[in-house]
Coordinates of C-alpha atoms in Angstrom, one line a residue:
X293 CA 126.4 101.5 113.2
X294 CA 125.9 98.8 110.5
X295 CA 127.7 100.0 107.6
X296 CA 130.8 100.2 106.4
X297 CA 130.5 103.2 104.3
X298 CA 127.1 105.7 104.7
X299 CA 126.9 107.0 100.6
X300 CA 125.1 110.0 101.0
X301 CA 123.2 111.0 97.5
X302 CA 120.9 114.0 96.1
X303 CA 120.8 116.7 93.2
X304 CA 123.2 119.4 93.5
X305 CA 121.6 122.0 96.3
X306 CA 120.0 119.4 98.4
X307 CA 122.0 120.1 101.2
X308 CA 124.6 116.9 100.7
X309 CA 128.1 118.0 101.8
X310 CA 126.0 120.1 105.3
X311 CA 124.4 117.2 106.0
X312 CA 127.3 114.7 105.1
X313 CA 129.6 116.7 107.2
X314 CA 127.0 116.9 110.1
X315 CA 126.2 113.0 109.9
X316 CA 130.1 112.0 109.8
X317 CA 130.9 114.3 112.9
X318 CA 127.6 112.3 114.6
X319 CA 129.3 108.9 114.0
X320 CA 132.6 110.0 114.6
X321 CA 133.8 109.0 110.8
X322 CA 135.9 110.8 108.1
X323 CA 134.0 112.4 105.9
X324 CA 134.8 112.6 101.9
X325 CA 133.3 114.7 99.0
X326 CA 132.9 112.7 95.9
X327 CA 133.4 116.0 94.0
X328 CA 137.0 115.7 95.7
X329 CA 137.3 112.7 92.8
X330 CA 136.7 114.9 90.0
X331 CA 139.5 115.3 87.3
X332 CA 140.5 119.2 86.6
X333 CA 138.5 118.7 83.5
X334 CA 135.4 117.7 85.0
X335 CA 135.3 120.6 87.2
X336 CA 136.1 123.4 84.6
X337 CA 133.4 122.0 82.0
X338 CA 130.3 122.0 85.3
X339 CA 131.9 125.6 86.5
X340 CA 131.4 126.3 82.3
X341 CA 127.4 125.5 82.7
X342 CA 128.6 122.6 80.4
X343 CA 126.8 119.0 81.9
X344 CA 129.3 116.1 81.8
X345 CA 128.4 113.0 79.7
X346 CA 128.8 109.5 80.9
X347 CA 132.3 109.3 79.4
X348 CA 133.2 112.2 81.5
X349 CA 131.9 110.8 85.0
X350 CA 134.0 107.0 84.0
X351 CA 137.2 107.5 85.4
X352 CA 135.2 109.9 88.3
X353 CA 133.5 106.7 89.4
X354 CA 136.4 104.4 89.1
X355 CA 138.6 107.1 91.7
X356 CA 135.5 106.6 94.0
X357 CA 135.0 103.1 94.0
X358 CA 139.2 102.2 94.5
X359 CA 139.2 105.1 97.4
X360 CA 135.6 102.8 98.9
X361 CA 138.0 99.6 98.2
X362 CA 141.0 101.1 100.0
X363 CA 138.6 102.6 103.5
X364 CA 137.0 98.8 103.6
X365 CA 139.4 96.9 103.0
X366 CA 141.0 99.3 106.1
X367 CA 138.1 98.8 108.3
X368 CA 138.1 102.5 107.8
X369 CA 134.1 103.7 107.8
X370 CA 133.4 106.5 106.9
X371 CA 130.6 108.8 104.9
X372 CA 130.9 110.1 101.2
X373 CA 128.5 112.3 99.4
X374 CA 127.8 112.7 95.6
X375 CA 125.2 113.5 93.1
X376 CA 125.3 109.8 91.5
X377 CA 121.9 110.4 90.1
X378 CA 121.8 108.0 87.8
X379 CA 121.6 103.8 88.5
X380 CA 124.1 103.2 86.7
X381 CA 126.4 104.9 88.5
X382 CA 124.9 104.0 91.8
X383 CA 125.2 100.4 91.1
X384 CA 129.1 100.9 90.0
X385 CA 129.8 101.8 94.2
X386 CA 127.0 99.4 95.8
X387 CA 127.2 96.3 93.7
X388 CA 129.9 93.8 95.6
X389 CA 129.9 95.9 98.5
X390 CA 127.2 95.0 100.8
X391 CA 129.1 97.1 104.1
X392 CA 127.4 100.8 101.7
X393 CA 124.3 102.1 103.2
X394 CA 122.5 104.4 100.7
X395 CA 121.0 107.6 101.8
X396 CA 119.0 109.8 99.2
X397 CA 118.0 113.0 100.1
X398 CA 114.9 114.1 98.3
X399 CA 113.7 118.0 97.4
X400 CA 111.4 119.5 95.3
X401 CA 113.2 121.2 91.8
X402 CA 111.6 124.7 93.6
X403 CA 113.3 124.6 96.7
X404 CA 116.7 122.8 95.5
X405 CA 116.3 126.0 92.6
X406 CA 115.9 128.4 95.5
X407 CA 118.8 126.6 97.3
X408 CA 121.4 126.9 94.3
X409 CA 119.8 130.6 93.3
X410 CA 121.5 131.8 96.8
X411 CA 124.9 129.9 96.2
X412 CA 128.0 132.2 95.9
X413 CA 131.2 130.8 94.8
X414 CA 130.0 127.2 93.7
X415 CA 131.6 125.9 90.4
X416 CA 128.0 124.0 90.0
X417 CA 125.6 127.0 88.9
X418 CA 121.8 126.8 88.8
X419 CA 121.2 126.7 84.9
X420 CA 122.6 122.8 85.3
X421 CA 119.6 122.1 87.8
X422 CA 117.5 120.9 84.5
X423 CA 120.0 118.6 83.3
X424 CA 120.8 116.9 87.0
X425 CA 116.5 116.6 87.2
X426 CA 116.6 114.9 83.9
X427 CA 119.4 112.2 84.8
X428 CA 117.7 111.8 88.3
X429 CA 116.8 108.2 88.5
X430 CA 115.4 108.1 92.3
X431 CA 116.7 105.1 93.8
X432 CA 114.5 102.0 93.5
X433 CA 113.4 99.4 96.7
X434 CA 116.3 96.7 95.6
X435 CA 119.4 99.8 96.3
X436 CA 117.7 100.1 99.8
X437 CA 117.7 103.3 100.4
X438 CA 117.4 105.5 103.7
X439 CA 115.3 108.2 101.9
X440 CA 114.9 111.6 103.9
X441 CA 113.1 115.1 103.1
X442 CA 115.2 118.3 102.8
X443 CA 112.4 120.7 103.9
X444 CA 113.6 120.4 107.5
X445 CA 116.9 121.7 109.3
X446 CA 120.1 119.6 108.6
X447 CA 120.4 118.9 112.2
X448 CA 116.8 117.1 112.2
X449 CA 117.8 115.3 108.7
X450 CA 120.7 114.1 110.5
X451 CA 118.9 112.4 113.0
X452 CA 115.8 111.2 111.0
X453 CA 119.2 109.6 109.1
X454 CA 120.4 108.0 112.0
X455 CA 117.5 106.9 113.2
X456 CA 116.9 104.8 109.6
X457 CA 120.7 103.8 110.2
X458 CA 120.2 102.3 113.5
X459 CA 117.2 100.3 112.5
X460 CA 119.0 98.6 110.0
X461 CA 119.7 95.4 111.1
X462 CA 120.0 93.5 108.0
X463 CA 122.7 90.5 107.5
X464 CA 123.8 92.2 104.6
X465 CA 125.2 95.1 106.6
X466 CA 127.0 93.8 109.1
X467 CA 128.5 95.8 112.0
X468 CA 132.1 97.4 111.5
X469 CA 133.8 99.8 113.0
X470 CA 134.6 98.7 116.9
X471 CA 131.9 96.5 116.9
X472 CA 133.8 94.6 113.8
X473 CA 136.8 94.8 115.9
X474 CA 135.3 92.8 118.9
X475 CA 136.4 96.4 121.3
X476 CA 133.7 98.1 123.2
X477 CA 131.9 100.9 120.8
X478 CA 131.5 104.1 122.2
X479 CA 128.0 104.9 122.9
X480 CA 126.4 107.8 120.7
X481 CA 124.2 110.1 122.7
X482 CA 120.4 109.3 122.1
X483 CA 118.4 111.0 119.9
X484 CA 115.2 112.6 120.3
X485 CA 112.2 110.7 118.5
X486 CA 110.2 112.6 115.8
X487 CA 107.9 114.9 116.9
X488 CA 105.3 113.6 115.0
X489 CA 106.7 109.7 114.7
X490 CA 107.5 107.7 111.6
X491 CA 106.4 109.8 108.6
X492 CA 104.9 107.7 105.8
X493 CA 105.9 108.9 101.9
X494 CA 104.4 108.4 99.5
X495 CA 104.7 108.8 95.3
X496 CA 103.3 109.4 92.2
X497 CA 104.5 110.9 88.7
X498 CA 105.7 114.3 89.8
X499 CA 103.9 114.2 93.2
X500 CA 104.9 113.3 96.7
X501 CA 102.9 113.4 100.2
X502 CA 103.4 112.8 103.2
X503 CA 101.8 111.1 106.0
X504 CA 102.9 111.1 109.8
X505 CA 102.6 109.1 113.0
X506 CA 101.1 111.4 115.0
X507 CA 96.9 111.7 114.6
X508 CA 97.2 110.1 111.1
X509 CA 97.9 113.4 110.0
X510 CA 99.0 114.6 106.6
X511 CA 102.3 116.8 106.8
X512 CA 103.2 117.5 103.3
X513 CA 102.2 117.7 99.7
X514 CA 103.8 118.6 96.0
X515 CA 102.9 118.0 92.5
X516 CA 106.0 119.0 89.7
X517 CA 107.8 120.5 92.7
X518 CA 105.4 123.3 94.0
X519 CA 104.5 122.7 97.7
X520 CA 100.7 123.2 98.1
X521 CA 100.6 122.4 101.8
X522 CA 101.2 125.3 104.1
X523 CA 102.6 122.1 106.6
X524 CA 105.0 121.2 109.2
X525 CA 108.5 119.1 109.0
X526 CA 109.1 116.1 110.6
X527 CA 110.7 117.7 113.8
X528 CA 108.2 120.2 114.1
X529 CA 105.3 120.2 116.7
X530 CA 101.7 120.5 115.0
X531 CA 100.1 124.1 115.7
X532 CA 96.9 124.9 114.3
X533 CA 95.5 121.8 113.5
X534 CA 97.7 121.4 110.4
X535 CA 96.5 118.5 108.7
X536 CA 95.3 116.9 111.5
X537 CA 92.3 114.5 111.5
X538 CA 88.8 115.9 113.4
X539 CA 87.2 113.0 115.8
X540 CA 84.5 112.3 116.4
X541 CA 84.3 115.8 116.1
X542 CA 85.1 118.7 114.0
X543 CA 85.7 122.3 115.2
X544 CA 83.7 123.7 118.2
X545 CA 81.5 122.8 121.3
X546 CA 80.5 125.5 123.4
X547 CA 81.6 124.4 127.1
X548 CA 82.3 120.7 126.6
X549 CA 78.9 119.8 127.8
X550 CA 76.4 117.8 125.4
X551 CA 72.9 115.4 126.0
X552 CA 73.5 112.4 124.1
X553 CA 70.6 109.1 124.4
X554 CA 69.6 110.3 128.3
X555 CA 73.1 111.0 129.5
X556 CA 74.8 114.4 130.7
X557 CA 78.2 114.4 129.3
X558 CA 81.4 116.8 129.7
X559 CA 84.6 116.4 127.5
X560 CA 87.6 118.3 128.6
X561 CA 87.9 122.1 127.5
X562 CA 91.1 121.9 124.9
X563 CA 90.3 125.4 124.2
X564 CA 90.4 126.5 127.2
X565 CA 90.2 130.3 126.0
X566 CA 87.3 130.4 124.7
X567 CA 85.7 127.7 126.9
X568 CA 85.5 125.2 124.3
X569 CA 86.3 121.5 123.3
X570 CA 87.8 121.6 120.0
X571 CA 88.4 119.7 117.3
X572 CA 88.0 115.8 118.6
X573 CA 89.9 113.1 120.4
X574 CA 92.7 111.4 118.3
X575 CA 94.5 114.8 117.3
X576 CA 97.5 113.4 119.4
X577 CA 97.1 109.8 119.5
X578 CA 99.5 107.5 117.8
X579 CA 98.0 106.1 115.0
X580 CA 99.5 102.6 113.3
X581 CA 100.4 101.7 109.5
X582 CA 98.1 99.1 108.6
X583 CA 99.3 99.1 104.5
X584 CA 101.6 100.7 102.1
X585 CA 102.5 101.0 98.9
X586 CA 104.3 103.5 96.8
X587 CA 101.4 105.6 96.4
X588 CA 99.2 104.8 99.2
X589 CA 99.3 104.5 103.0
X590 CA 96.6 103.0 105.5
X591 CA 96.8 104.2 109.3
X592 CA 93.8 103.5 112.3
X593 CA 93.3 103.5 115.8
X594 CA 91.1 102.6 118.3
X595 CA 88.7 105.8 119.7
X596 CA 88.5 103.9 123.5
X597 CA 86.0 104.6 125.9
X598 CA 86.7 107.9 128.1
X599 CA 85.2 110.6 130.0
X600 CA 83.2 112.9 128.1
X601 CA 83.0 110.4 125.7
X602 CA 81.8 106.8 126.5
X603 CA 81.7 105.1 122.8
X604 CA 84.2 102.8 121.2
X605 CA 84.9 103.8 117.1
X606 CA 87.4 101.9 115.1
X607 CA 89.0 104.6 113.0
X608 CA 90.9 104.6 109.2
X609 CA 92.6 106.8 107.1
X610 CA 93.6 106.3 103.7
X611 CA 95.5 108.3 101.3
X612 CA 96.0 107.6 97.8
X613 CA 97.7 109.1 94.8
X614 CA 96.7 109.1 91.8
X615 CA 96.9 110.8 88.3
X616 CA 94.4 113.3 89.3
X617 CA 95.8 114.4 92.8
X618 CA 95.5 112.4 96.5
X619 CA 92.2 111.4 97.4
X620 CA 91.9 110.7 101.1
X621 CA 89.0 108.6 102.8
X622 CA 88.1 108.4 106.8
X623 CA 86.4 106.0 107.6
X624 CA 84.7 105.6 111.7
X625 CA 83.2 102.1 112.6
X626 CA 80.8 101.8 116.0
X627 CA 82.5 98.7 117.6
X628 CA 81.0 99.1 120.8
X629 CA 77.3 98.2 122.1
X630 CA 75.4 101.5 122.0
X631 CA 75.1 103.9 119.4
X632 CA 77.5 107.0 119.6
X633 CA 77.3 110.4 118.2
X634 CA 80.1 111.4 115.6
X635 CA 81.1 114.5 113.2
X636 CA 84.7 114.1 111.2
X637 CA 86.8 116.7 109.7
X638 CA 90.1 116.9 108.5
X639 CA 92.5 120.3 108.5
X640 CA 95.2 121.1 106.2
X641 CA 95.8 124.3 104.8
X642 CA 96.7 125.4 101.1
X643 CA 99.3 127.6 99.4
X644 CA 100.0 128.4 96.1
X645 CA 103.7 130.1 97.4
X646 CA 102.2 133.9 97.5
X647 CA 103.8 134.6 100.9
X648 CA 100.5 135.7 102.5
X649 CA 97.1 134.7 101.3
X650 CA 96.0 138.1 100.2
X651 CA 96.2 138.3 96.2
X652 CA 95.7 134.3 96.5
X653 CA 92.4 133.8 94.7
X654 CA 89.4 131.8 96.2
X655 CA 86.9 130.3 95.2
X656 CA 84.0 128.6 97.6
X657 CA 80.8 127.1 95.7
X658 CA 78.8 127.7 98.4
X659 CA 75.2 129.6 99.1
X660 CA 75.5 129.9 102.6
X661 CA 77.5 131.2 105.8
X662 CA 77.6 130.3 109.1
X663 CA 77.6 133.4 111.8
X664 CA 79.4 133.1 114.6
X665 CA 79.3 134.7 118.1
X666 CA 82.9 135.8 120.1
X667 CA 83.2 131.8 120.8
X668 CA 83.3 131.0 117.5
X669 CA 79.9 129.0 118.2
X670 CA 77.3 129.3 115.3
X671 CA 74.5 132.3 115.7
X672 CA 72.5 131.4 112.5
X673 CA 72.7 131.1 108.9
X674 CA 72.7 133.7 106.0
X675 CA 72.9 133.7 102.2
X676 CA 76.5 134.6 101.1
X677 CA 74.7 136.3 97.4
X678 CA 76.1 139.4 97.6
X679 CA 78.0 139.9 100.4
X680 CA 81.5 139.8 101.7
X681 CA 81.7 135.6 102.1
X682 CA 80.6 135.3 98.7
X683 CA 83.2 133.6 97.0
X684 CA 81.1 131.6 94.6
X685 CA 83.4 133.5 92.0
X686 CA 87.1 133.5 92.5
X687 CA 88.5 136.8 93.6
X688 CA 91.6 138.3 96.2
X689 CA 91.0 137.3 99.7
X690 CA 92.7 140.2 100.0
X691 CA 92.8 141.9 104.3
X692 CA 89.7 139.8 104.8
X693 CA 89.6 137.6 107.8
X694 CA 88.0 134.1 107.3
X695 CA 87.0 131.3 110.1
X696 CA 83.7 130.9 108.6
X697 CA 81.7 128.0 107.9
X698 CA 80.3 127.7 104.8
X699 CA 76.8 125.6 103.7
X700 CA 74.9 125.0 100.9
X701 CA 77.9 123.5 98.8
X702 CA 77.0 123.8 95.4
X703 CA 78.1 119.9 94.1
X704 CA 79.5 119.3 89.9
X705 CA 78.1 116.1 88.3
X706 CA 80.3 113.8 90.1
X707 CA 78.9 114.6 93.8
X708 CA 81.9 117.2 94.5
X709 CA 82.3 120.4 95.4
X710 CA 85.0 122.0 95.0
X711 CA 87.3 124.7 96.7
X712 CA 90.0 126.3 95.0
X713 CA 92.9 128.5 95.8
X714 CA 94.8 129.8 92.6
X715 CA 97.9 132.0 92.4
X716 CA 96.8 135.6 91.7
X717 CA 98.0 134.6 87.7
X718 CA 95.1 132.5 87.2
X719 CA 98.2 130.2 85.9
X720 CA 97.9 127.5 88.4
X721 CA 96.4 126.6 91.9
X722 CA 95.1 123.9 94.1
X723 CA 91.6 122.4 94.0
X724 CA 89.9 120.6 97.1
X725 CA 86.8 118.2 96.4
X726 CA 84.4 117.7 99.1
X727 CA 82.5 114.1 98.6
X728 CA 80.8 111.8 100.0
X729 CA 80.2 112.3 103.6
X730 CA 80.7 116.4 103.5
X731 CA 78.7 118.9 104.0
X732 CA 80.2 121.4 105.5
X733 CA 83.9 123.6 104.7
X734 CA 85.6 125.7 106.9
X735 CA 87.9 128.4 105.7
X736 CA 90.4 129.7 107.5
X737 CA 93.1 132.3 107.0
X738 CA 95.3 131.5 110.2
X739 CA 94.7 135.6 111.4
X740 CA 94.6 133.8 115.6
X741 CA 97.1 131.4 114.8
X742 CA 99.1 131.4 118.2
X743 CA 102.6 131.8 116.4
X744 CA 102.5 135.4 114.2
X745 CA 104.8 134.3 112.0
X746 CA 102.5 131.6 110.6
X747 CA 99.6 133.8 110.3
X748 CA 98.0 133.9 107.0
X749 CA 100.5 131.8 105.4
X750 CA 98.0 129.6 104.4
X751 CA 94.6 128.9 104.0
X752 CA 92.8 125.8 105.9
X753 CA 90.1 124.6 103.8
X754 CA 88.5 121.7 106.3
X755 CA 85.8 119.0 105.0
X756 CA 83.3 118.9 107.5
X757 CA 80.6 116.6 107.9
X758 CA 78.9 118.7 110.5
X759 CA 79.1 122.2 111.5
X760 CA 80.6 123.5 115.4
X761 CA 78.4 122.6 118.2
X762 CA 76.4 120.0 116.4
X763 CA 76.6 117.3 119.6
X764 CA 74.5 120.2 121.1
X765 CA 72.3 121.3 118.3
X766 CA 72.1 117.8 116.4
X767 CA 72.6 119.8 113.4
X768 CA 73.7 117.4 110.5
X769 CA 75.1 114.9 113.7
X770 CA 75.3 111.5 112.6
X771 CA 74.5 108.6 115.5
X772 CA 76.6 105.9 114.6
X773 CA 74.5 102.5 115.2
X774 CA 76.5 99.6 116.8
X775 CA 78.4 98.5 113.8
X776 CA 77.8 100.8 111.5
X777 CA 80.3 102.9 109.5
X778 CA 81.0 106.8 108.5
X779 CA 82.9 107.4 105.6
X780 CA 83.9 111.1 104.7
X781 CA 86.4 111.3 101.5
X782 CA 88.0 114.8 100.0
X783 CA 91.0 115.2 98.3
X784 CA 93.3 117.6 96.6
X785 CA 94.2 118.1 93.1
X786 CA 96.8 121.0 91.4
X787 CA 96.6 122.5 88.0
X788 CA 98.1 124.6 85.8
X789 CA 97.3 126.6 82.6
X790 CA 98.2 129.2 80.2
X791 CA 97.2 131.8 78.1
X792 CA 95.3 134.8 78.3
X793 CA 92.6 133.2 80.5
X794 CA 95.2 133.1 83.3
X795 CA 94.9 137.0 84.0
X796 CA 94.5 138.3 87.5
X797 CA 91.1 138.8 89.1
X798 CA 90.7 142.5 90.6
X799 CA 89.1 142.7 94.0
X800 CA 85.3 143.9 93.4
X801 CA 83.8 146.4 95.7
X802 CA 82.1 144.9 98.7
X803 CA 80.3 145.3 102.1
X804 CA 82.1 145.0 105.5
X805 CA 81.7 142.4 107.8
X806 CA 79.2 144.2 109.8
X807 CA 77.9 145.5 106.7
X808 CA 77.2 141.9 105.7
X809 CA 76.1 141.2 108.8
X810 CA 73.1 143.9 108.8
X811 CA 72.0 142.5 105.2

């Protein structure tokens, strides 16, 4: 392992000493609470709700820094954990010490609040959480810093941890321990990759997303520290299409089979229960990081030639934030020599933290629905006006069950149309724009999901270019010329508000399903 000393670093309730304590026993180091360092003093004025001034953490710092001294200068390495939120006090321990590795564990203020609410018998209480977000300087590309989510298990922080340990080859951490020695280090025990690969952050004001490996797909999303993505952690395997990316096709079609340009052609059935292929081709394919920045990523792959599916696309995914929200744009380019049929779609679902999605309020600007037969193949079209699917004005979802495909999106001056999800307040919610290159949503509220636990947890609002079974019906399919491009672009946006406006929408009276569907 390259450094000397692993300096492990996060607001109080981000899970620091856990995963400290579990990251030392990995290496087989000594581990050290920098709270350990804290005069008498210190500790009665935090257990006191009282936050310490900079004066108060000086001679804290200077105990740290002479104990680092002492473990180095021993060839002692070990891991220490400690706030240290501001730079300053960061850059007291790292600066003439290149053998520290910094490792910053990053949270949203609502789940590190949740974390400290359920603390008994910690000196640091949760009223100082406001005080340790407003020193919070997040460590900056020149500290180089291993940063890691908390929303996972400390096990699987651990290892994302070691993994951004081990990869650090860097002359300015040079190997210690036996290595330093010139004796034979004792091997660690490998560990698993990520189940979804490298996971891409990204950052903006109060924001954060994330973007993994795995099918370009986006995991994670938070604006001011409320998570709007009903997503998956790092570790986790991808169930329900959760934020995955739709190609060349989105959502359903009926028995594989299709008639595309004079040739019979059959994709395999990845829903095999209902007898359908589902959903595209590059769900689980690897895709690579093309470009990054702080608040942007750029991922593709190549869509090869296969059976079912005899066409070459050159595929992109870019996801920006900005002051408004993430915008996301996927873009499909025909690189082969024939033209090729193609629908895109893209799957996350929303939450606004009600638990279940009944008193979450919807709103879906749209004048049509989709019916659906017991393959969840479209039957025909109907107007919503009226009926149980029309959510043109917000109201509970309430024990209704949604996979419904909705047309006729009614678009604001801009070209958008947008679908929102507020909290059953009216205080604040999640907005997502369909533009260019959409023309269909799919709503979603997770009642099939194969795990129950998951089941309306969330609401999947997917931008569709195409409905289910359009390689069959050609409805709204778009044949991709040799070297032309697609380009379908949505995005998400939060708000919040206040006042009187905010108050809750009652359910009104409405048909059945069957009801609706006899209108």
């Amino acid at each position: 392992m390259p450094a000397d000393l692993v300096l492990v670093i996060g607001a109080s309730g981000s899970g620091k000493s856990t995963v400290a304590r579990l990251l030392a026993a990995r290496l087989g180091r000594p581990y050290r609470d920098a709270d350990e360092f804290h005069p008498p003093a210190n500790r009665a004025k935090m257990a006191a709700g009282e936050p310490l001034t900079d004066a108060d953490r000086r001679p804290w710092l200077n105990a740290i820094a002479a104990w680092m001294d002492q473990e180095i200068a021993a060839r002692r390495p070990a891991v220490v954990t400690g706030s240290l939120l501001k730079r300053a006090y960061r850059d007291q321990l790292l600066r003439g010490r290149p053998g520290v590795r910094l490792v910053y564990l990053h949270g949203s203020r609502e789940l590190i609040r949740s974390r400290l609410a359920a603390r008994q018998g910690h000196f640091f209480p949760a009223a100082l959480l406001d005080s340790q977000f407003a020193d919070l300087q997040e460590p900056e590309p020149d500290e180089h810093p291993c940063v890691v989510e908390i929303d996972q298990p400390p096990q699987a922080v651990v290892s994302a941890i070691v993994s951004l340990l081990r990869a650090d080859t860097s002359p300015d951490h040079p190997p210690t321990g036996a290595a330093a020695t010139g004796t034979a280090p004792t091997e660690e025990p490998p560990m698993p990759p990520r189940a979804t690969g490298e996971q891409w952050q990204l950052r903006h004001g109060g924001q954060s997303a994330v973007v993994v490996q795995l099918g370009g797909a986006l995991r994670h999303y938070e604006s001011d520290g409320r998570q709007l993505l009903d997503g998956f952690t790092a570790d986790a395997r991808i169930t329900g299409g959760r934020g995955q990316l739709l190609v060349p096709w989105p959502n359903r079609l009926g028995g594989g089979r299709y008639h595309f340009n004079g040739q019979d052609l059959q994709l395999p059935l990845t829903e095999p229960e209902k007898l359908n292929a589902i959903h595209g081709l590059l769900r689980w394919t690897p895709w690579q990081l093309l470009a990054r920045g702080d608040d942007g990523v750029r991922v593709g792959t190549t869509l090869f030639p296969q059976p079912g599916y005899p066409f070459q696309l050159e595929v992109f995914a870019e996801y920006r934030l900005g002051p408004q929200g993430l915008d996301v744009a996927v873009t499909a380019t025909n690189v082969g020599d024939t033209a090729a049929p193609f629908g895109v779609g893209q799957h996350p679902y929303l939450t606004v933290g009600t638990g279940l999605v009944d008193p979450a309020l919807l709103t879906v600007p749209a004048r049509y629905r989709l019916r659906t037969d017991e393959q969840g193949l479209p039957t025909g079209q109907e107007p919503v006006e009226g009926g149980a699917y029309d959510f043109r004005t917000a109201r509970p979802i309430g024990d209704q069950q949604l996979d419904t495909a909705f047309a006729g999106l009614e678009r604001d001056g801009s070209g958008r149309a947008v679908v929102r999800l507020a909290h059953p307040s009216g205080l604040h919610g999640i907005d997502l724009w369909l533009g260019e290159g959409t023309r269909y949503v799919q709503v979603y509220t997770g009642d099939t999901l194969p795990e129950p636990e998951r089941r309306r947890r969330g609401v999947a609002v997917e931008a569709m270019s195409c409905p289910a079974e359009a390689f069959r019906s050609g409805r709204d399919l778009i044949t991709l010329e040799p070297g032309r491009s697609h380009v379908l672009r949505w995005g998400l946006g939060a708000w919040e508000t206040s006042g009187e406006a905010g108050a809750a929408v009652a359910a009104p009276d409405r048909p059945t399903d069957n009801e609706a569907d006899r209108q």
